[in-house]
Amino acid sequence: MEGGKSTVLGQRCAIQDSGMAISRSHNYLPAFQFQKETLRADVPQSFSNFTGSKDDHGTCQCSVILPDTTFPVERVERLEIIAQTITEKFEKELSKVKEYEQLINVYEKKLSNLTIRIEIMEKDTFPYNELDFELVKLEVKEMEKLIKELKVGFVGSSVILDQLEVEIRNMTLLVEKLETLDKNNVLAIRRQIQALKEKLKECEDSKVEKLPPLPPLPAPGTCAHGGVVNISRPFVVQLNWRGSGYKYGAWGLDYSPQHPGKGLYWVAPLNTDGRILQYYRLYNTLDDLLLYTNIRENRIDYGQGGGAVVYKNNMYVNWYNTRNIAKVNLITTTVALTRTLPDAAYNNRFSYASVGWQDIDLAVDENGLWVTYATEASAGNMVISKLNDTTLEVLNTWHTKQYKPSVTNTFMVCGVLYATRTLNTRTEEIFYYYDTNTGKEGKLNIVMQKIKENLQSINYHPSEQKLFVYNDGYLLNYDLVFQQIP
């Protein structure tokens, strides 16, 4: 065939195309029907779209015009397979996106809930502990793990995942910061104590020679010793329940000789004026105090100053704007009795140094209820009186040579008055004592550390043999060291 023409010879039509192979597939090559008999010029032709002529031998010759290219069936088939594969992959990835979207919605809600919880934990008044921190950190870690898994399996844009990952990372940093800024100092102090215990154990294990045993400590509630000779470093219990703005007040543990180990813990911050005692809280145990659980909050009208003390389930306070001492039932808050302290100065006449409204300072020791104050007749020097805790009558009185306004605070142990003074912003000194058993007084040099500048009150507990100190709003404990009697 030349020039795209095919030749029909006799009963057959031979179709050729120079430079092009024609597929014989019946699906794509047009079917040509030819009559078997020899074509004659006078017979009507059943073909169309071709021209023909007869040669000298009577044979018909015709030409048919075919296209230059064939239909690309193989390419179409490949395209169909590729399109099907792409569709399946798309549907699979689309189902993943829907699944991820559901998971992201769930964890967005969890993240929102965590944000609310952490905002609450940032507030000063919210009670929280180590368990709260551990639960929050665990949830954040779970969310962080899921986000990493989603990012690995997610194909394509992951802007939402990136945003969630940043928020979770910020949440982790915030939890760590909150833990380091723990307002109650409970976590930091407990960890420090644990570290110190481990170091102490290592030190004890490394000893080659055993030291001779120390003399036994005096039995709790007894006076089988030679007086206070040293004091431990402060143990920070926590900030008072009303917050850092309440720098003045008192706290302690109720003492009863009949039930020495069953007293209630009490915390009594003064109002922000540093004068009025209006509210106090009671706790059954130290754990309740630390965790703010099983709280009983009571109100009285009105105590004055931080010289309050609790003895045999009663609180003893200086009544507002008077020289009276009031006995208040700890549970019912009813005033059982009031009595005037004879000649006592009051209303800031001879209060302690740097602490106002504590002209009358009540105390408890192994022997019972005491009060320290000053009078005009004593020219401001301290006066010590032993009180009957039932009637509030003065049983006996001792006059000292120590000027009360030069003292920062006092406490009683086994009938001996101990007085403190400030050395600097972080150190006090137990510098003076008066022994009511012998009438002797003298100087001491016992250094006493503190975490804040001013001591507002000191209360001693005979059974615990500890001091309960209110230090610019913080509740501290000290262990006393006594001179041993051979």
Coordinates of C-alpha atoms in Angstrom, one line a residue:
M1 CA 0.0 0.0 0.0
E2 CA 1.3 3.4 -0.9
G3 CA 0.2 6.7 0.4
G4 CA -2.1 5.2 3.0
K5 CA -4.0 3.1 0.3
S6 CA -4.9 -0.6 0.5
T7 CA -5.5 -2.8 -2.5
V8 CA -8.4 -5.3 -2.8
L9 CA -7.4 -8.2 -5.1
G10 CA -10.0 -10.6 -6.3
Q11 CA -11.9 -12.1 -3.4
R12 CA -9.5 -10.8 -0.8
C13 CA -8.5 -7.3 0.3
A14 CA -4.9 -7.1 1.2
I15 CA -4.4 -4.2 3.6
Q16 CA -0.9 -2.9 4.1
D17 CA 0.5 0.4 5.4
S18 CA 4.1 1.3 4.8
G19 CA 5.9 2.0 8.1
M20 CA 2.9 1.0 10.3
A21 CA 1.8 -2.4 11.7
I22 CA -2.0 -2.8 11.8
S23 CA -3.5 -4.7 14.7
R24 CA -5.8 -7.6 13.6
S25 CA -7.8 -7.4 16.9
H26 CA -11.5 -7.4 16.0
N27 CA -12.1 -4.9 18.8
Y28 CA -10.1 -2.1 17.2
L29 CA -9.7 -2.8 13.4
P30 CA -12.8 -2.0 11.3
A31 CA -14.3 -5.2 9.8
F32 CA -14.4 -5.2 6.0
Q33 CA -17.0 -7.4 4.3
F34 CA -16.2 -8.5 0.8
Q35 CA -18.3 -10.5 -1.7
K36 CA -16.8 -13.8 -2.7
E37 CA -17.6 -13.5 -6.3
T38 CA -15.4 -11.5 -8.6
L39 CA -16.4 -7.9 -8.7
R40 CA -17.9 -6.6 -11.9
A41 CA -18.4 -3.1 -12.9
D42 CA -22.0 -3.6 -13.7
V43 CA -22.9 -5.1 -10.3
P44 CA -24.1 -2.7 -7.6
Q45 CA -21.4 -2.4 -5.0
S46 CA -22.1 -2.9 -1.2
F47 CA -19.1 -0.9 -0.2
S48 CA -18.9 2.7 0.5
N49 CA -16.2 5.3 1.2
F50 CA -13.8 3.9 -1.3
T51 CA -13.0 4.3 -5.0
G52 CA -12.2 1.5 -7.3
S53 CA -11.3 0.5 -11.0
K54 CA -11.0 -2.6 -13.0
D55 CA -7.8 -3.7 -14.7
D56 CA -7.3 -5.4 -18.1
H57 CA -8.0 -8.8 -16.6
G58 CA -11.4 -7.7 -15.1
T59 CA -10.1 -7.6 -11.6
C60 CA -11.4 -4.8 -9.4
Q61 CA -8.9 -2.7 -7.5
C62 CA -10.0 -0.3 -4.7
S63 CA -8.3 2.0 -2.2
V64 CA -9.4 2.5 1.4
I65 CA -8.0 5.4 3.6
L66 CA -7.1 4.3 7.2
P67 CA -5.9 6.6 10.0
D68 CA -2.2 6.9 10.5
T69 CA -2.3 5.7 14.2
T70 CA -4.2 3.0 16.1
F71 CA -6.2 3.4 19.4
P72 CA -3.9 3.3 22.6
V73 CA -5.7 0.5 24.4
E74 CA -2.7 -0.6 26.6
R75 CA -2.2 2.9 27.9
V76 CA -5.9 3.3 28.7
E77 CA -5.8 0.0 30.7
R78 CA -2.8 1.1 32.6
L79 CA -4.5 4.4 33.4
E80 CA -7.6 2.6 34.7
I81 CA -5.5 0.4 37.0
I82 CA -3.6 3.5 38.3
A83 CA -6.8 5.4 38.8
Q84 CA -8.3 2.5 40.8
T85 CA -5.1 2.2 43.0
I86 CA -5.1 5.9 43.7
T87 CA -8.8 5.8 44.6
E88 CA -8.2 3.0 47.1
K89 CA -5.2 4.8 48.7
F90 CA -7.2 8.0 48.9
E91 CA -10.1 6.3 50.6
K92 CA -7.7 4.6 53.1
E93 CA -6.0 7.9 53.9
L94 CA -9.3 9.6 54.2
S95 CA -10.5 7.0 56.8
K96 CA -7.2 7.6 58.7
V97 CA -7.8 11.4 58.7
K98 CA -11.3 10.8 60.1
E99 CA -9.9 8.5 62.8
Y100 CA -7.2 11.0 63.7
E101 CA -9.7 13.8 63.7
Q102 CA -11.8 12.0 66.3
L103 CA -8.7 11.3 68.4
I104 CA -7.6 14.9 68.2
N105 CA -11.0 16.1 69.3
V106 CA -10.8 13.8 72.4
Y107 CA -7.4 15.0 73.4
E108 CA -8.3 18.6 72.7
K109 CA -10.9 18.2 75.4
K110 CA -8.4 16.5 77.7
L111 CA -5.9 19.4 77.1
S112 CA -8.7 21.9 77.9
N113 CA -9.5 20.1 81.1
L114 CA -5.8 20.0 82.1
T115 CA -5.5 23.7 81.4
I116 CA -8.4 24.4 83.8
R117 CA -6.8 22.1 86.5
I118 CA -3.5 23.8 86.2
E119 CA -5.1 27.3 86.4
I120 CA -6.7 26.2 89.7
M121 CA -3.4 24.8 90.9
E122 CA -1.8 28.2 90.2
K123 CA -4.0 29.9 92.8
D124 CA -2.6 30.4 96.2
T125 CA -5.5 29.0 98.2
F126 CA -5.9 25.7 96.4
P127 CA -4.7 22.7 98.4
Y128 CA -2.6 20.4 96.2
N129 CA 0.0 17.8 96.8
E130 CA 2.5 15.5 95.1
L131 CA -0.2 13.2 93.9
D132 CA -1.9 16.0 91.9
F133 CA 1.4 16.8 90.1
E134 CA 2.0 13.1 89.3
L135 CA -1.5 12.6 87.8
V136 CA -1.2 15.7 85.7
K137 CA 2.3 14.8 84.4
L138 CA 1.1 11.2 83.6
E139 CA -1.8 12.6 81.5
V140 CA 0.5 15.0 79.7
K141 CA 2.9 12.2 78.9
E142 CA 0.1 10.1 77.5
M143 CA -1.0 12.9 75.2
E144 CA 2.6 13.6 74.1
K145 CA 3.0 9.9 73.2
L146 CA -0.2 9.9 71.1
I147 CA 0.8 13.1 69.2
K148 CA 4.1 11.5 68.3
E149 CA 2.3 8.4 67.0
L150 CA -0.1 10.5 65.0
K151 CA 2.7 12.5 63.4
V152 CA 4.5 9.3 62.3
G153 CA 1.4 7.8 60.7
F154 CA 0.0 11.0 59.4
V155 CA 0.7 11.7 55.7
G156 CA 0.5 15.3 54.5
S157 CA -0.2 18.5 56.3
S158 CA -0.1 18.3 60.1
V159 CA -0.6 21.8 61.2
I160 CA -3.1 20.8 63.9
L161 CA -0.8 18.2 65.3
D162 CA 2.1 20.6 65.4
Q163 CA -0.1 23.1 67.4
L164 CA -1.2 20.4 69.8
E165 CA 2.4 19.2 70.3
V166 CA 3.5 22.8 71.1
E167 CA 0.7 23.2 73.6
I168 CA 1.5 19.8 75.3
R169 CA 5.2 20.8 75.5
N170 CA 4.2 24.1 77.1
M171 CA 1.9 22.2 79.5
T172 CA 4.8 20.0 80.6
L173 CA 7.0 23.0 81.3
L174 CA 4.2 24.7 83.2
V175 CA 3.7 21.7 85.4
E176 CA 7.4 21.5 86.2
K177 CA 7.4 25.2 87.0
L178 CA 4.4 24.9 89.2
E179 CA 6.1 22.0 91.0
T180 CA 9.2 24.1 91.7
L181 CA 7.1 27.1 92.8
D182 CA 5.0 25.0 95.2
K183 CA 3.4 27.5 97.5
N184 CA 3.2 25.2 100.4
N185 CA 6.8 24.1 100.2
V186 CA 5.6 20.6 101.0
L187 CA 7.1 18.8 98.0
A188 CA 10.4 20.5 98.1
I189 CA 10.9 20.0 101.8
R190 CA 9.9 16.4 101.8
R191 CA 12.3 15.6 99.0
Q192 CA 15.1 17.5 100.8
I193 CA 14.3 15.5 103.9
Q194 CA 14.5 12.3 102.0
A195 CA 17.8 13.2 100.4
L196 CA 19.2 14.1 103.8
K197 CA 18.0 10.8 105.2
E198 CA 19.8 8.9 102.4
K199 CA 23.0 10.8 103.0
L200 CA 22.7 10.1 106.7
K201 CA 22.3 6.4 106.1
E202 CA 25.3 6.4 103.8
C203 CA 27.3 8.2 106.5
E204 CA 26.3 5.7 109.1
D205 CA 27.1 2.7 106.8
S206 CA 30.5 4.1 106.1
K207 CA 31.5 4.3 109.8
V208 CA 34.4 2.0 110.6
E209 CA 34.1 2.3 114.4
K210 CA 30.9 2.5 116.3
L211 CA 30.5 5.5 118.5
P212 CA 29.5 5.0 122.1
P213 CA 25.7 5.3 122.5
L214 CA 24.2 8.6 123.6
P215 CA 22.4 9.0 126.8
P216 CA 18.7 8.2 126.4
L217 CA 16.4 11.2 125.7
P218 CA 14.1 12.3 128.6
A219 CA 10.7 10.7 128.5
P220 CA 8.1 12.8 126.8
G221 CA 6.2 15.0 129.3
T222 CA 8.9 14.7 132.0
C223 CA 11.6 17.0 133.2
A224 CA 14.4 14.5 133.7
H225 CA 17.0 16.7 132.0
G226 CA 19.2 19.8 132.6
G227 CA 17.4 22.2 130.4
V228 CA 17.6 23.2 126.7
V229 CA 21.1 23.3 125.3
N230 CA 20.5 23.2 121.6
I231 CA 17.9 23.3 118.8
S232 CA 17.5 21.7 115.4
R233 CA 17.2 23.5 112.1
P234 CA 13.6 24.5 111.2
F235 CA 11.2 22.1 109.5
V236 CA 8.9 23.9 107.3
V237 CA 5.4 22.5 107.6
Q238 CA 3.5 24.8 105.2
L239 CA 2.2 28.3 104.7
N240 CA -0.8 29.2 106.9
W241 CA -4.2 28.4 105.4
R242 CA -5.1 32.0 104.9
G243 CA -2.1 32.8 102.7
S244 CA 1.1 34.8 102.6
G245 CA -0.6 38.1 103.5
Y246 CA -1.4 36.8 107.0
K247 CA 2.1 37.2 108.6
Y248 CA 0.9 37.3 112.2
G249 CA -0.6 34.5 114.2
A250 CA 0.1 31.3 116.2
W251 CA -0.2 27.6 115.8
G252 CA 0.5 24.4 117.8
L253 CA -0.8 21.1 119.1
D254 CA -3.2 20.7 121.9
Y255 CA -1.6 19.2 125.0
S256 CA -3.3 17.3 127.8
P257 CA -1.3 15.4 130.4
Q258 CA -4.1 12.8 130.6
H259 CA -4.1 12.2 126.8
P260 CA -0.7 13.5 125.6
G261 CA -0.8 11.9 122.1
K262 CA -4.4 12.7 121.1
G263 CA -4.4 16.5 120.7
L264 CA -5.8 18.5 117.8
Y265 CA -3.6 20.7 115.6
W266 CA -4.7 24.3 115.5
V267 CA -3.7 27.2 113.3
A268 CA -4.8 30.7 114.2
P269 CA -3.7 33.5 111.8
L270 CA -4.5 37.0 112.9
N271 CA -6.3 39.3 110.5
T272 CA -4.2 41.4 108.2
D273 CA -4.1 44.2 110.8
G274 CA -1.9 41.9 112.9
R275 CA -4.1 42.4 115.9
I276 CA -7.5 40.6 115.8
L277 CA -7.8 36.8 116.2
Q278 CA -11.1 36.0 114.6
Y279 CA -10.8 32.6 112.8
Y280 CA -8.9 29.4 113.6
R281 CA -8.8 25.9 112.1
L282 CA -8.6 22.5 113.7
Y283 CA -7.1 19.3 112.3
N284 CA -7.1 15.7 113.7
T285 CA -3.7 14.9 112.4
L286 CA -0.6 16.5 110.8
D287 CA -1.5 14.8 107.5
D288 CA -4.9 16.5 107.6
L289 CA -3.2 19.8 108.1
L290 CA -0.8 19.2 105.2
L291 CA -3.5 18.0 102.8
Y292 CA -6.3 20.4 103.9
T293 CA -8.7 17.6 104.8
N294 CA -11.1 17.0 107.7
I295 CA -11.0 20.7 108.4
R296 CA -13.0 22.4 111.2
E297 CA -13.0 26.2 110.9
N298 CA -14.3 28.2 113.9
R299 CA -14.8 31.9 114.7
I300 CA -14.4 33.8 118.0
D301 CA -15.2 37.5 118.8
Y302 CA -12.5 38.6 119.5
G303 CA -9.0 37.5 120.5
Q304 CA -6.1 39.9 120.4
G305 CA -2.5 39.2 119.4
G306 CA -0.5 36.1 118.7
G307 CA -0.1 35.0 122.3
A308 CA -2.8 32.3 122.2
V309 CA -2.3 28.7 123.3
V310 CA -4.4 25.5 123.5
Y311 CA -4.4 23.3 126.6
K312 CA -6.8 20.5 127.5
N313 CA -9.2 21.2 124.6
N314 CA -9.5 24.9 125.4
M315 CA -8.0 28.0 123.7
Y316 CA -6.6 30.7 126.0
V317 CA -6.4 34.2 124.5
N318 CA -6.0 37.8 125.4
W319 CA -9.5 39.3 125.0
Y320 CA -9.7 42.3 122.6
N321 CA -8.9 45.7 124.0
T322 CA -8.6 44.5 127.6
R323 CA -6.1 42.9 130.0
N324 CA -8.5 39.9 130.4
I325 CA -7.7 36.3 129.6
A326 CA -10.5 34.3 128.0
K327 CA -11.0 30.6 128.1
V328 CA -12.7 29.4 124.9
N329 CA -14.0 25.9 124.3
L330 CA -12.1 24.7 121.3
I331 CA -15.0 22.9 119.7
T332 CA -18.1 25.0 120.5
T333 CA -16.2 28.4 120.4
T334 CA -18.2 29.4 123.5
V335 CA -16.4 31.6 126.1
A336 CA -16.3 29.5 129.2
L337 CA -14.6 32.0 131.4
T338 CA -12.8 35.4 131.4
R339 CA -10.6 36.9 134.1
T340 CA -8.5 40.0 134.5
L341 CA -4.8 39.6 134.7
P342 CA -3.9 42.0 137.6
D343 CA -1.8 45.0 136.6
A344 CA -0.9 43.7 133.2
A345 CA -0.1 46.2 130.6
Y346 CA -2.0 45.8 127.3
N347 CA -2.8 47.3 123.9
N348 CA 0.8 47.5 122.7
R349 CA 2.2 49.0 125.9
F350 CA 5.0 46.4 126.3
S351 CA 4.7 44.0 123.4
Y352 CA 7.7 42.1 121.9
A353 CA 10.2 43.6 119.6
S354 CA 8.9 43.7 116.0
V355 CA 5.6 42.1 117.0
G356 CA 2.6 44.2 118.1
W357 CA -0.4 43.4 120.3
Q358 CA 1.3 40.6 122.2
D359 CA 1.6 42.2 125.6
I360 CA 0.0 39.1 127.2
D361 CA 1.7 35.9 126.0
L362 CA 0.2 32.5 127.2
A363 CA 2.3 29.3 127.3
V364 CA 2.1 25.6 128.2
D365 CA 4.7 23.3 129.5
E366 CA 4.9 20.1 131.5
N367 CA 3.7 21.9 134.6
G368 CA 0.6 23.5 133.0
L369 CA -0.6 27.0 132.0
W370 CA 1.6 30.1 132.1
V371 CA 1.5 33.8 131.1
T372 CA 4.3 36.2 130.4
Y373 CA 3.6 40.0 130.5
A374 CA 4.9 43.3 131.9
T375 CA 3.5 45.9 134.2
E376 CA 4.0 49.6 134.8
A377 CA 5.5 48.7 138.2
S378 CA 8.0 46.4 136.6
A379 CA 9.0 49.2 134.1
G380 CA 8.5 46.9 131.2
N381 CA 10.5 44.0 132.6
M382 CA 9.0 40.6 132.1
V383 CA 6.7 39.1 134.7
I384 CA 5.9 35.4 134.8
S385 CA 2.7 34.0 136.4
K386 CA 1.5 30.4 136.8
L387 CA -2.2 30.1 136.2
N388 CA -4.9 27.7 137.3
D389 CA -6.3 26.5 133.9
T390 CA -9.7 25.9 135.3
T391 CA -10.3 29.3 137.2
L392 CA -7.6 31.4 135.5
E393 CA -6.5 32.6 138.9
V394 CA -2.8 33.6 139.4
L395 CA -1.1 30.9 141.5
N396 CA 2.4 32.4 141.7
T397 CA 4.4 35.2 140.1
W398 CA 8.1 35.9 139.4
H399 CA 9.7 39.1 138.3
T400 CA 12.7 39.1 135.9
K401 CA 15.3 41.7 135.1
Q402 CA 14.9 41.3 131.3
Y403 CA 13.2 44.2 129.4
K404 CA 10.2 42.7 127.5
P405 CA 10.3 45.0 124.4
S406 CA 13.9 43.9 123.7
V407 CA 12.8 40.3 123.4
T408 CA 11.3 38.9 120.1
N409 CA 9.4 36.0 121.9
T410 CA 9.4 33.5 124.7
F411 CA 8.4 29.9 125.6
M412 CA 8.3 27.8 128.7
V413 CA 9.9 24.3 129.3
C414 CA 9.7 22.6 132.7
G415 CA 9.1 25.9 134.5
V416 CA 12.0 27.7 132.8
L417 CA 11.3 30.8 130.6
Y418 CA 13.5 31.0 127.5
A419 CA 13.7 34.3 125.5
T420 CA 14.8 35.0 122.0
R421 CA 16.3 38.0 120.2
T422 CA 17.2 38.8 116.6
L423 CA 20.7 38.4 115.3
N424 CA 20.0 39.0 111.6
T425 CA 17.2 38.3 109.1
R426 CA 17.9 34.6 109.1
T427 CA 19.1 33.9 112.6
E428 CA 17.6 34.2 116.1
E429 CA 19.3 33.5 119.4
I430 CA 17.9 31.9 122.6
F431 CA 19.9 34.3 124.8
Y432 CA 18.1 34.4 128.1
Y433 CA 16.5 32.1 130.7
Y434 CA 14.6 32.4 134.0
D435 CA 14.1 29.3 136.1
T436 CA 11.0 29.6 138.3
N437 CA 12.1 26.5 140.1
T438 CA 15.2 28.1 141.6
G439 CA 14.6 31.9 140.9
K440 CA 17.9 32.0 138.9
E441 CA 18.2 33.8 135.6
G442 CA 21.1 34.0 133.1
K443 CA 22.5 34.2 129.6
L444 CA 22.5 31.6 126.9
N445 CA 23.9 31.4 123.4
I446 CA 21.8 28.9 121.3
V447 CA 21.6 29.9 117.7
M448 CA 18.2 29.4 116.1
Q449 CA 17.7 29.5 112.3
K450 CA 14.6 30.9 110.6
I451 CA 13.3 31.1 107.1
K452 CA 11.8 34.6 107.4
E453 CA 12.7 37.7 109.2
N454 CA 10.3 37.9 112.2
L455 CA 9.0 35.3 114.7
Q456 CA 5.4 36.1 115.7
S457 CA 4.9 33.3 118.2
I458 CA 6.5 30.3 119.8
N459 CA 4.6 27.4 121.5
Y460 CA 6.2 24.4 123.2
H461 CA 4.6 20.9 123.3
P462 CA 5.8 18.7 126.2
S463 CA 4.9 15.4 124.6
E464 CA 6.4 16.1 121.2
Q465 CA 9.3 18.1 122.8
K466 CA 9.1 20.5 119.8
L467 CA 8.6 24.2 119.3
F468 CA 5.7 25.3 117.1
V469 CA 6.8 28.6 115.5
Y470 CA 4.8 31.1 113.4
N471 CA 7.4 32.8 111.2
D472 CA 5.9 35.6 108.9
G473 CA 3.0 33.3 108.0
Y474 CA 4.9 30.0 107.8
L475 CA 4.4 27.2 110.2
L476 CA 7.7 25.8 111.5
N477 CA 8.8 23.0 113.8
Y478 CA 12.0 22.7 115.8
D479 CA 13.3 19.8 117.9
L480 CA 14.8 20.7 121.3
V481 CA 18.0 19.2 122.6
F482 CA 18.2 18.8 126.3
Q483 CA 21.2 18.4 128.6
Q484 CA 21.4 14.9 129.8
I485 CA 21.5 14.0 133.5
P486 CA 24.0 11.2 134.2

